[in-house]
Tab-separated table of C-alpha atoms in Angstrom:
chain	number	residue	atom	x	y	z
A	13	MET	CA	64.857	-10.184	27.940
A	14	ALA	CA	64.356	-6.594	28.134
A	15	PRO	CA	66.611	-4.884	31.106
A	16	ASP	CA	63.109	-5.195	33.502
A	17	ASP	CA	62.065	-8.437	32.432
A	18	ARG	CA	59.361	-7.995	30.817
A	19	PRO	CA	59.996	-10.108	27.614
A	20	LEU	CA	60.925	-8.613	23.730
A	21	HIS	CA	57.690	-8.403	22.555
A	22	ALA	CA	55.858	-6.537	25.862
A	23	LEU	CA	58.346	-3.821	25.283
A	24	THR	CA	56.882	-0.363	23.700
A	25	LEU	CA	57.851	0.748	20.596
A	26	ILE	CA	59.298	2.702	22.333
A	27	ASP	CA	61.786	0.621	24.426
A	28	MET	CA	61.697	-2.173	21.172
A	29	ALA	CA	63.766	1.039	19.840
A	30	ARG	CA	65.298	2.610	22.004
A	31	SER	CA	67.134	-1.520	23.097
A	32	LEU	CA	68.405	-1.884	19.809
A	33	ARG	CA	69.968	0.848	19.360
A	34	ALA	CA	71.938	0.189	23.523
A	35	ARG	CA	71.885	-3.461	21.480
A	36	ARG	CA	69.882	-5.171	24.475
A	37	ALA	CA	68.677	-6.612	21.049
A	38	THR	CA	69.138	-6.751	17.730
A	39	ALA	CA	65.979	-7.095	15.320
A	40	LEU	CA	66.464	-10.038	14.009
A	41	GLN	CA	65.899	-10.724	17.973
A	42	LEU	CA	62.619	-8.892	18.902
A	43	VAL	CA	60.975	-9.808	15.482
A	44	GLU	CA	61.606	-13.812	16.872
A	45	ALA	CA	59.494	-12.906	19.967
A	46	CYS	CA	56.911	-11.264	18.351
A	47	LEU	CA	56.351	-13.926	15.588
A	48	ASP	CA	56.097	-16.602	19.100
A	49	ARG	CA	53.472	-14.077	20.848
A	50	ILE	CA	51.482	-14.781	17.493
A	51	GLU	CA	52.307	-17.830	17.501
A	52	SER	CA	51.676	-18.845	20.795
A	53	ARG	CA	47.864	-16.683	20.714
A	54	GLU	CA	46.920	-16.670	17.995
A	55	GLY	CA	44.512	-19.871	18.021
A	56	GLU	CA	41.840	-17.719	20.495
A	57	ILE	CA	42.288	-14.268	19.245
A	58	HIS	CA	42.645	-14.918	15.603
A	59	ALA	CA	43.723	-11.196	15.064
A	60	VAL	CA	45.911	-11.925	11.686
A	61	ALA	CA	45.007	-13.049	8.335
A	62	THR	CA	47.837	-14.003	6.679
A	63	ARG	CA	51.414	-14.315	8.632
A	64	CYS	CA	54.948	-13.006	7.199
A	65	VAL	CA	56.818	-15.296	8.494
A	66	GLU	CA	60.022	-16.085	6.236
A	67	ARG	CA	59.720	-12.598	4.441
A	68	ALA	CA	59.835	-10.843	8.024
A	69	LEU	CA	62.407	-13.156	9.536
A	70	GLN	CA	64.816	-12.275	5.966
A	71	GLU	CA	64.733	-8.231	6.613
A	72	ALA	CA	65.604	-8.376	10.036
A	73	THR	CA	68.557	-11.089	10.156
A	74	VAL	CA	69.586	-7.633	7.268
A	75	MET	CA	68.906	-5.221	8.654
A	76	THR	CA	70.501	-6.891	12.519
A	77	ARG	CA	73.673	-6.755	10.366
A	78	ARG	CA	73.665	-2.679	9.005
A	79	HIS	CA	72.487	-1.503	12.635
A	80	LYS	CA	75.948	-3.651	13.390
A	81	ALA	CA	77.523	-2.008	10.760
A	82	GLY	CA	75.509	1.990	12.355
A	83	GLU	CA	73.604	2.385	9.323
A	84	TRP	CA	70.255	2.711	10.495
A	85	LEU	CA	67.177	4.143	8.635
A	86	SER	CA	65.399	6.662	11.133
A	87	LEU	CA	64.034	5.766	14.518
A	88	LEU	CA	60.684	2.875	13.915
A	89	ASP	CA	64.084	1.041	12.214
A	90	GLY	CA	64.322	-1.907	12.846
A	91	LEU	CA	60.764	-2.025	14.450
A	92	PRO	CA	58.222	-4.610	13.628
A	93	VAL	CA	54.120	-3.752	12.173
A	94	LEU	CA	50.801	-5.181	11.800
A	95	HIS	CA	48.939	-3.389	8.872
A	96	LYS	CA	45.395	-3.674	7.952
A	97	ASP	CA	44.433	-6.063	5.524
A	98	VAL	CA	42.765	-2.977	3.509
A	99	PHE	CA	45.902	-2.229	2.383
A	100	LEU	CA	47.433	-3.420	-0.854
A	101	THR	CA	50.333	-4.836	0.364
A	102	ARG	CA	53.007	-6.333	-2.593
A	103	GLY	CA	53.612	-9.678	-2.376
A	104	VAL	CA	51.222	-10.852	0.384
A	105	ARG	CA	47.836	-10.936	-0.525
A	106	SER	CA	45.164	-7.959	0.267
A	107	THR	CA	41.671	-9.442	1.047
A	108	ALA	CA	40.074	-6.759	2.596
A	109	ASN	CA	38.489	-10.155	4.804
A	110	SER	CA	36.187	-10.578	1.829
A	111	ARG	CA	35.500	-13.994	-0.370
A	112	VAL	CA	36.062	-11.591	-3.630
A	113	LEU	CA	39.261	-11.295	-2.828
A	114	ALA	CA	40.511	-13.905	-0.892
A	115	ASP	CA	43.670	-14.805	-3.110
A	116	TRP	CA	44.467	-11.442	-4.337
A	117	VAL	CA	47.952	-10.465	-4.127
A	118	PRO	CA	49.570	-7.081	-4.971
A	119	ASN	CA	51.476	-5.909	-7.253
A	120	ARG	CA	52.484	-2.782	-5.275
A	121	ASP	CA	52.542	-1.434	-1.346
A	122	ALA	CA	50.240	1.430	-0.980
A	123	ALA	CA	51.746	4.718	-0.108
A	124	LEU	CA	51.904	4.302	3.923
A	125	VAL	CA	53.138	1.074	3.477
A	126	ARG	CA	55.526	2.562	1.404
A	127	SER	CA	56.123	5.256	3.689
A	128	PHE	CA	56.673	2.513	6.713
A	129	SER	CA	59.172	0.244	5.241
A	130	ALA	CA	62.226	3.279	4.415
A	131	CYS	CA	61.586	3.462	7.269
A	132	GLY	CA	62.524	0.331	7.921
A	133	THR	CA	59.887	-1.667	9.439
A	134	VAL	CA	59.526	-5.633	9.202
A	135	MET	CA	56.373	-6.252	8.449
A	136	LEU	CA	55.273	-9.377	10.022
A	137	GLY	CA	52.175	-9.768	8.798
A	138	LYS	CA	48.496	-8.891	7.177
A	139	THR	CA	45.422	-7.710	10.742
A	140	VAL	CA	42.095	-8.738	10.637
A	141	CYS	CA	38.893	-6.751	9.814
A	142	HIS	CA	35.817	-6.481	8.808
A	143	GLU	CA	34.696	-6.274	5.229
A	144	PHE	CA	36.023	-4.929	2.769
A	145	ALA	CA	35.842	-2.543	6.297
A	146	PHE	CA	32.769	-2.149	6.409
A	147	GLY	CA	30.843	-5.317	7.391
A	148	ALA	CA	30.085	-7.393	11.197
A	149	PRO	CA	31.549	-9.917	11.924
A	150	ALA	CA	29.038	-13.111	10.522
A	151	PRO	CA	29.630	-17.191	10.160
A	152	ASP	CA	30.779	-17.718	6.811
A	153	ASP	CA	33.683	-14.698	6.638
A	154	LEU	CA	37.088	-15.386	5.024
A	155	PHE	CA	38.461	-15.158	8.439
A	156	PRO	CA	37.385	-15.562	12.394
A	157	PRO	CA	35.884	-13.022	14.085
A	158	ALA	CA	38.982	-11.285	15.541
A	159	ARG	CA	38.571	-10.939	19.573
A	160	ASN	CA	39.413	-9.206	22.385
A	161	PRO	CA	42.156	-10.266	24.248
A	162	TRP	CA	41.124	-8.037	28.005
A	163	ASP	CA	38.424	-10.937	27.623
A	164	PRO	CA	37.881	-12.986	24.324
A	165	LEU	CA	34.477	-13.548	24.642
A	166	ARG	CA	34.111	-10.182	22.725
A	167	MET	CA	34.383	-7.856	20.481
A	168	PRO	CA	38.112	-5.497	20.433
A	169	GLY	CA	36.277	-2.260	18.536
A	170	SER	CA	35.028	-1.918	14.724
A	171	SER	CA	36.815	-2.735	11.551
A	172	SER	CA	40.605	-2.366	11.940
A	173	SER	CA	39.900	-4.831	14.975
A	174	GLY	CA	42.634	-7.114	14.354
A	175	SER	CA	44.981	-4.397	14.954
A	176	GLY	CA	43.781	-3.589	18.487
A	177	ALA	CA	43.390	-6.957	19.523
A	178	ALA	CA	47.645	-7.581	17.627
A	179	LEU	CA	49.157	-4.926	20.070
A	180	ALA	CA	47.035	-6.415	23.849
A	181	ALA	CA	48.123	-9.432	22.601
A	182	GLY	CA	51.257	-8.812	21.987
A	183	TYR	CA	51.688	-9.670	19.000
A	184	GLY	CA	53.774	-6.276	18.521
A	185	ALA	CA	54.101	-2.199	19.750
A	186	LEU	CA	52.895	-0.704	16.337
A	187	ALA	CA	50.092	-1.499	13.729
A	188	THR	CA	48.070	0.452	10.639
A	189	GLY	CA	44.202	0.567	10.389
A	190	THR	CA	42.339	2.885	8.456
A	191	ASP	CA	39.718	4.936	10.578
A	192	THR	CA	36.314	5.624	8.083
A	193	GLY	CA	34.352	6.808	10.946
A	194	GLY	CA	36.117	6.072	14.521
A	195	SER	CA	37.718	2.717	13.008
A	196	VAL	CA	41.529	3.570	14.734
A	197	ARG	CA	40.385	5.621	17.457
A	198	HIS	CA	37.107	2.419	18.128
A	199	PRO	CA	39.359	-0.607	18.483
A	200	ALA	CA	42.397	1.671	20.259
A	201	ALA	CA	39.583	2.162	23.357
A	202	ALA	CA	38.366	-0.953	23.201
A	203	CYS	CA	41.611	-3.009	24.127
A	204	GLY	CA	43.630	0.120	25.945
A	205	LEU	CA	46.336	1.406	23.274
A	206	VAL	CA	45.784	4.578	22.220
A	207	GLY	CA	44.944	5.730	18.282
A	208	LEU	CA	46.031	8.388	16.209
A	209	LYS	CA	43.185	9.668	13.000
A	210	PRO	CA	45.822	11.954	11.554
A	211	THR	CA	44.701	15.375	9.360
A	212	ARG	CA	42.404	13.645	6.874
A	213	GLY	CA	44.669	13.528	3.344
A	214	LEU	CA	47.921	14.306	6.242
A	215	PHE	CA	48.896	11.204	4.313
A	216	SER	CA	48.288	9.736	0.991
A	217	THR	CA	45.076	6.488	1.715
A	218	ALA	CA	47.317	5.815	-1.780
A	219	GLY	CA	46.971	1.931	-3.021
A	220	VAL	CA	43.589	2.096	0.346
A	221	ILE	CA	40.911	-0.579	-0.084
A	222	ALA	CA	37.656	1.891	-0.274
A	223	LEU	CA	35.549	1.865	1.098
A	224	ALA	CA	34.188	6.213	1.943
A	225	PRO	CA	37.063	7.555	-0.267
A	226	SER	CA	35.458	11.910	1.141
A	227	LEU	CA	35.816	10.470	4.652
A	228	ASP	CA	38.982	7.552	4.479
A	229	THR	CA	41.297	8.494	6.663
A	230	VAL	CA	44.729	6.293	7.419
A	231	GLY	CA	46.188	6.446	11.566
A	232	TRP	CA	48.075	3.301	13.281
A	233	LEU	CA	47.552	2.056	17.846
A	234	THR	CA	50.480	2.236	20.089
A	235	ARG	CA	50.639	1.171	23.022
A	236	SER	CA	51.201	4.542	24.353
A	237	VAL	CA	51.376	8.076	23.548
A	238	ALA	CA	55.434	7.863	23.424
A	239	ASP	CA	54.317	5.440	21.370
A	240	GLN	CA	52.566	7.677	19.416
A	241	GLN	CA	55.947	10.174	19.561
A	242	LEU	CA	57.776	7.870	18.046
A	243	VAL	CA	56.153	7.358	15.196
A	244	TRP	CA	54.932	10.659	14.394
A	245	ALA	CA	58.904	11.998	14.785
A	246	ALA	CA	59.837	8.797	12.254
A	247	MET	CA	57.022	9.223	9.269
A	248	THR	CA	57.452	13.951	8.952
A	249	GLY	CA	61.235	13.040	8.797
A	250	SER	CA	62.737	14.393	12.264
A	251	PRO	CA	64.709	14.240	13.376
A	252	SER	CA	68.110	13.337	11.600
A	253	ALA	CA	70.298	10.622	11.313
A	254	SER	CA	72.337	11.734	13.875
A	255	GLU	CA	70.388	12.115	15.804
A	256	GLN	CA	67.492	9.850	16.277
A	257	ALA	CA	69.675	8.436	19.660
A	258	ALA	CA	70.302	11.836	21.736
A	259	TRP	CA	66.114	11.836	20.977
A	260	LEU	CA	64.668	8.902	21.731
A	261	ASP	CA	67.362	9.184	25.223
A	262	ARG	CA	65.288	12.627	26.147
A	263	ALA	CA	61.229	11.273	23.746
A	264	SER	CA	60.406	10.424	28.066
A	265	PRO	CA	60.924	13.668	29.620
A	266	GLY	CA	59.597	14.673	33.453
A	267	PRO	CA	55.995	16.401	33.652
A	268	GLY	CA	55.508	19.401	32.028
A	269	ASP	CA	53.693	22.892	32.483
A	270	LEU	CA	49.261	21.757	31.419
A	271	GLU	CA	48.588	25.799	32.882
A	272	GLY	CA	46.545	27.559	30.539
A	273	VAL	CA	45.630	24.288	28.577
A	274	ARG	CA	41.786	25.122	27.625
A	275	ILE	CA	39.766	21.809	26.946
A	276	GLY	CA	36.664	22.605	24.667
A	277	VAL	CA	33.325	19.884	26.114
A	278	PRO	CA	30.634	19.900	24.384
A	279	ARG	CA	27.571	21.495	26.549
A	280	ASP	CA	25.367	18.946	25.794
A	281	TRP	CA	27.320	15.972	28.022
A	282	LEU	CA	27.181	19.027	30.756
A	283	ASP	CA	23.085	18.613	31.139
A	284	PRO	CA	22.737	14.845	32.389
A	285	ASP	CA	19.613	14.852	30.943
A	286	SER	CA	20.748	15.605	27.130
A	287	GLU	CA	20.512	12.549	24.510
A	288	LEU	CA	24.008	13.038	24.376
A	289	SER	CA	25.040	12.522	28.042
A	290	ALA	CA	22.371	9.169	27.788
A	291	MET	CA	23.970	7.712	25.241
A	292	HIS	CA	27.284	6.940	27.913
A	293	ASP	CA	27.735	4.362	30.094
A	294	PRO	CA	27.310	5.678	34.001
A	295	GLN	CA	31.120	3.800	34.712
A	296	ILE	CA	32.528	5.441	31.292
A	297	ARG	CA	30.652	8.919	32.420
A	298	ALA	CA	32.322	8.729	35.805
A	299	ALA	CA	35.525	7.839	34.476
A	300	PHE	CA	36.134	10.869	32.830
A	301	GLU	CA	34.242	12.611	34.490
A	302	GLN	CA	37.240	12.334	37.385
A	303	ALA	CA	39.842	12.627	33.913
A	304	ARG	CA	38.472	16.522	34.003
A	305	ASP	CA	39.178	16.636	37.496
A	306	LEU	CA	42.669	15.610	37.099
A	307	LEU	CA	44.022	17.679	34.317
A	308	ARG	CA	41.807	20.772	36.203
A	309	SER	CA	44.202	20.272	39.172
A	310	CYS	CA	47.457	20.479	36.995
A	311	GLY	CA	45.777	23.477	35.446
A	312	VAL	CA	43.361	23.105	32.472
A	313	HIS	CA	40.433	25.156	31.884
A	314	TRP	CA	36.973	23.194	31.316
A	315	VAL	CA	35.507	25.386	28.407
A	316	PRO	CA	32.224	24.643	27.762
A	317	VAL	CA	31.403	24.869	23.543
A	318	ASP	CA	28.114	23.911	20.997
A	319	LEU	CA	29.568	21.296	18.931
A	320	PRO	CA	26.333	19.923	16.150
A	321	PRO	CA	23.892	17.295	17.386
A	322	ILE	CA	24.320	14.048	18.783
A	323	THR	CA	21.474	13.005	16.316
A	324	GLU	CA	22.624	15.694	12.664
A	325	ILE	CA	26.588	13.894	13.535
A	326	ILE	CA	24.580	10.670	13.752
A	327	ARG	CA	22.791	10.848	10.319
A	328	ALA	CA	25.730	12.661	8.034
A	329	ALA	CA	27.906	10.425	8.760
A	330	HIS	CA	25.870	7.612	8.297
A	331	GLN	CA	24.198	8.849	4.889
A	332	ILE	CA	27.952	9.608	3.817
A	333	ILE	CA	29.513	6.390	5.023
A	334	CYS	CA	26.513	4.748	3.059
A	335	THR	CA	26.090	6.133	-0.915
A	336	GLU	CA	30.131	5.783	-1.506
A	337	ALA	CA	30.316	1.999	0.449
A	338	ALA	CA	27.013	0.957	-2.050
A	339	GLN	CA	29.524	3.390	-4.720
A	340	GLN	CA	32.353	1.231	-3.333
A	341	VAL	CA	31.394	-1.867	-2.296
A	342	GLY	CA	27.229	-2.445	-3.749
A	343	ARG	CA	28.217	-3.807	-7.353
A	344	TRP	CA	29.906	-6.799	-6.095
A	345	LEU	CA	26.692	-7.246	-3.425
A	346	TYR	CA	24.188	-6.928	-7.513
A	347	SER	CA	26.401	-9.253	-9.092
A	348	GLY	CA	26.341	-12.337	-6.907
A	349	GLY	CA	29.840	-12.248	-5.181
A	350	PRO	CA	30.132	-13.917	-2.347
A	351	LEU	CA	29.455	-11.115	0.361
A	352	GLY	CA	29.275	-12.613	3.291
A	353	GLN	CA	26.157	-12.760	6.094
A	354	GLY	CA	27.296	-9.395	7.495
A	355	LEU	CA	28.341	-7.381	5.330
A	356	ARG	CA	25.454	-8.205	2.710
A	357	ARG	CA	22.969	-7.403	5.527
A	358	ARG	CA	25.132	-3.792	5.925
A	359	LEU	CA	24.918	-2.201	2.301
A	360	GLU	CA	21.430	-4.204	2.056
A	361	ARG	CA	19.788	-1.873	5.681
A	362	SER	CA	22.387	1.000	3.862
A	363	GLY	CA	18.578	1.562	1.968
A	364	ALA	CA	18.674	3.391	-1.799
A	365	GLU	CA	20.723	5.858	-2.297
A	366	ASP	CA	19.689	9.595	-2.039
A	367	LEU	CA	21.533	12.073	-3.373
A	368	GLU	CA	20.506	14.526	-2.068
A	369	ALA	CA	20.619	13.463	1.601
A	370	TYR	CA	24.464	12.898	0.142
A	371	HIS	CA	25.200	16.015	-0.408
A	372	ARG	CA	23.439	17.798	2.366
A	373	ALA	CA	25.318	15.735	4.633
A	374	LEU	CA	28.417	16.645	2.387
A	375	LEU	CA	27.535	20.243	2.965
A	376	ASP	CA	27.174	19.830	6.681
A	377	ALA	CA	30.465	18.461	6.723
A	378	ASP	CA	32.069	21.688	5.779
A	379	HIS	CA	29.454	23.714	7.263
A	380	TRP	CA	30.688	22.100	11.412
A	381	ARG	CA	34.932	21.591	10.033
A	382	SER	CA	34.216	25.362	9.639
A	383	LEU	CA	33.339	25.975	13.315
A	384	LEU	CA	36.053	23.419	14.651
A	385	ASP	CA	38.488	26.340	13.123
A	386	ARG	CA	36.655	28.816	14.712
A	387	LEU	CA	36.538	27.048	17.961
A	388	PHE	CA	40.904	26.626	18.149
A	389	SER	CA	40.644	29.861	16.280
A	390	GLU	CA	38.682	32.870	17.614
A	391	ALA	CA	37.614	30.833	21.424
A	392	ARG	CA	41.271	30.098	21.216
A	393	ILE	CA	40.878	26.563	22.103
A	394	ASP	CA	43.207	24.002	22.511
A	395	LEU	CA	41.427	20.865	22.609
A	396	LEU	CA	37.845	18.912	22.201
A	397	ALA	CA	37.470	16.366	24.254
A	398	SER	CA	35.429	13.031	24.895
A	399	PRO	CA	34.422	9.968	25.585
A	400	GLY	CA	37.221	7.490	23.295
A	401	ARG	CA	34.304	5.078	23.854
A	402	GLU	CA	30.380	5.931	24.814
A	403	HIS	CA	30.141	1.900	25.528
A	404	PHE	CA	31.844	-1.814	26.593
A	405	PRO	CA	32.282	-3.534	23.457
A	406	GLU	CA	29.571	-6.371	22.967
A	407	SER	CA	29.945	-9.775	22.980
A	408	ILE	CA	31.226	-12.287	19.793
A	409	GLU	CA	28.927	-13.859	20.355
A	410	SER	CA	25.733	-10.920	20.702
A	411	LEU	CA	27.477	-9.042	17.802
A	412	MET	CA	27.295	-12.041	15.965
A	413	ALA	CA	23.338	-12.747	16.153
A	414	SER	CA	22.833	-9.343	15.183
A	415	GLY	CA	24.426	-9.178	12.478
A	416	SER	CA	25.688	-5.102	13.627
A	417	GLY	CA	26.192	-3.979	17.126
A	418	PRO	CA	26.189	-0.633	19.575
A	419	ARG	CA	27.625	1.622	16.853
A	420	THR	CA	30.352	3.993	19.026
A	421	VAL	CA	29.186	7.729	17.880
A	422	CYS	CA	31.749	9.586	19.387
A	423	ASN	CA	34.185	9.606	16.836
A	424	ARG	CA	32.269	10.790	13.918
A	425	LEU	CA	32.141	14.283	14.573
A	426	TYR	CA	35.939	14.728	13.750
A	427	SER	CA	35.449	11.439	10.582
A	428	LEU	CA	32.874	14.290	9.217
A	429	THR	CA	35.886	17.182	9.557
A	430	GLY	CA	38.773	15.696	9.543
A	431	HIS	CA	40.484	16.804	12.359
A	432	PRO	CA	43.318	14.924	13.906
A	433	ALA	CA	42.098	13.123	16.706
A	434	LEU	CA	43.608	11.069	20.143
A	435	THR	CA	42.261	8.504	21.923
A	436	LEU	CA	43.992	6.997	25.104
A	437	PRO	CA	43.341	5.240	28.000
A	438	MET	CA	41.137	6.523	31.554
A	439	GLY	CA	41.616	3.368	33.460
A	440	LEU	CA	39.792	0.657	33.976
A	441	ALA	CA	36.163	0.066	35.035
A	442	SER	CA	34.022	-2.960	36.963
A	443	ASN	CA	34.557	-4.861	34.256
A	444	GLY	CA	38.173	-5.110	33.665
A	445	LEU	CA	37.893	-3.597	30.704
A	446	PRO	CA	39.533	-0.779	29.347
A	447	MET	CA	37.749	3.237	29.513
A	448	ALA	CA	38.964	5.367	27.465
A	449	VAL	CA	38.742	9.026	26.889
A	450	GLN	CA	39.080	10.847	23.405
A	451	PHE	CA	40.955	14.459	22.158
A	452	ALA	CA	40.676	16.324	18.611
A	453	ALA	CA	42.627	19.231	17.931
A	454	PRO	CA	42.785	22.193	14.823
A	455	ARG	CA	43.778	20.610	11.790
A	456	HIS	CA	48.058	19.961	11.402
A	457	ALA	CA	48.639	20.209	14.765
A	458	GLU	CA	49.073	17.228	15.262
A	459	GLY	CA	52.680	17.787	17.347
A	460	ALA	CA	51.017	20.064	19.608
A	461	LEU	CA	48.257	17.219	20.288
A	462	LEU	CA	50.685	14.820	21.070
A	463	ASP	CA	52.948	16.656	23.571
A	464	ARG	CA	49.805	17.766	25.805
A	465	ALA	CA	48.428	13.650	24.687
A	466	SER	CA	51.817	12.686	25.882
A	467	LEU	CA	51.633	15.550	29.836
A	468	PHE	CA	48.426	14.161	30.583
A	469	GLU	CA	49.576	9.904	30.099
A	470	ARG	CA	51.963	11.583	32.302
A	471	ALA	CA	49.201	13.258	35.396
A	472	GLY	CA	47.628	9.594	34.837
A	473	LEU	CA	45.468	9.231	32.312
A	474	ALA	CA	46.541	5.720	31.463
A	475	LEU	CA	45.578	2.156	32.264
A	476	PRO	CA	46.816	1.400	35.980
A	477	PRO	CA	50.673	0.521	36.815
A	478	ASP	CA	49.192	-3.045	38.570
A	479	ALA	CA	47.326	-3.241	35.839
A	480	PRO	CA	47.192	-7.462	34.288
A	481	LEU	CA	48.229	-5.844	30.675
A	482	PRO	CA	47.220	-9.277	28.255
A	483	TRP	CA	50.286	-7.842	26.463
A	484	ARG	CA	53.190	-9.115	29.187
């Protein structure tokens, strides 16, 4: 148990790291606690496609001995992680939730998996996703659809759904995902977590089963912004081995100064009759207004900005994703491969290739990237903000019946432009489900984004202290 009587599986990632360094727990005990939690909840949640029980226990045993000798690889050394099932994992099947790859065991790791392994993480297993990260849950999928631990009758997000469900269920405190149109940020928002999509291209997508290579980005989910800062420090090579313990001790300072921070908000949002405004559930809209008031009281300046029309963003993202998905996955459709109904329907609905429209969408994305770059530099905007999801996750039943539920689009712009974006909780709705806010930053400014988000979190942009957290 942790010092505050939280079970080990319910600790945040940074508290897990501190417990290891203080010898209140061992890597083996952490891994055992998370594996026990998976065993107890997986029959209901369906978040894990493949478990790595023996491998994880063996690795954790070796790490426990190494830690006793005072040897540490990074801030993440000895901490458990779950990888989305589109990441290749050497010796562990990688299925992308498709019968096409049901028995495929790669002989190499994806680049991000190698990076996490080099930091000393222990892989607990592979998380369920939508088929090839594009389909929608269907009765004939290789694995049952993951369920939202806040309400198991609902879905937990989009294609990285298993990663979101796993963290919310208490299977661990760190999971990877891929984000092509929001698929790290969507599950984070739906499951009361923090999801980071880094600057596109900053981390290699080598060894990731591709969906839309022009937009595919790797990222990860945690339970707090402090956890994200921990991962970021480890993945970017800081601090040094001799400074890691000190970094953990000072990782949660007191409230900082937000005076003068300039956050842009789409001008369309300020018009209650606009199409963008009408897309949002009234409770989510009200929560976002309260978040603005909260940060304004901390000294934040909110600046109306002109962003591309939401209909144009939707069009461009849809065109790029569908065109490239057809190139990556469509061959299985036309060759009679055993694709699930959800993916088959999505591919068929994508329509015939329109290369002229596709190239126009790519040009639009380039233009909008320059537009955002100018906002951040010339207009001196520090961050851009929006809700993290426009509506609440639909029920599994309705999703299975329709083949594709309503797609949130607030994440699409930063998928197109490649700017880093972060979602974090902004309270609970009357239905008991979490709501989320999203912040985007200049390219390669993840450190500043996380620092400011940490201040937002400590100012009150978080789940309520008395929230019935499903991971506990």
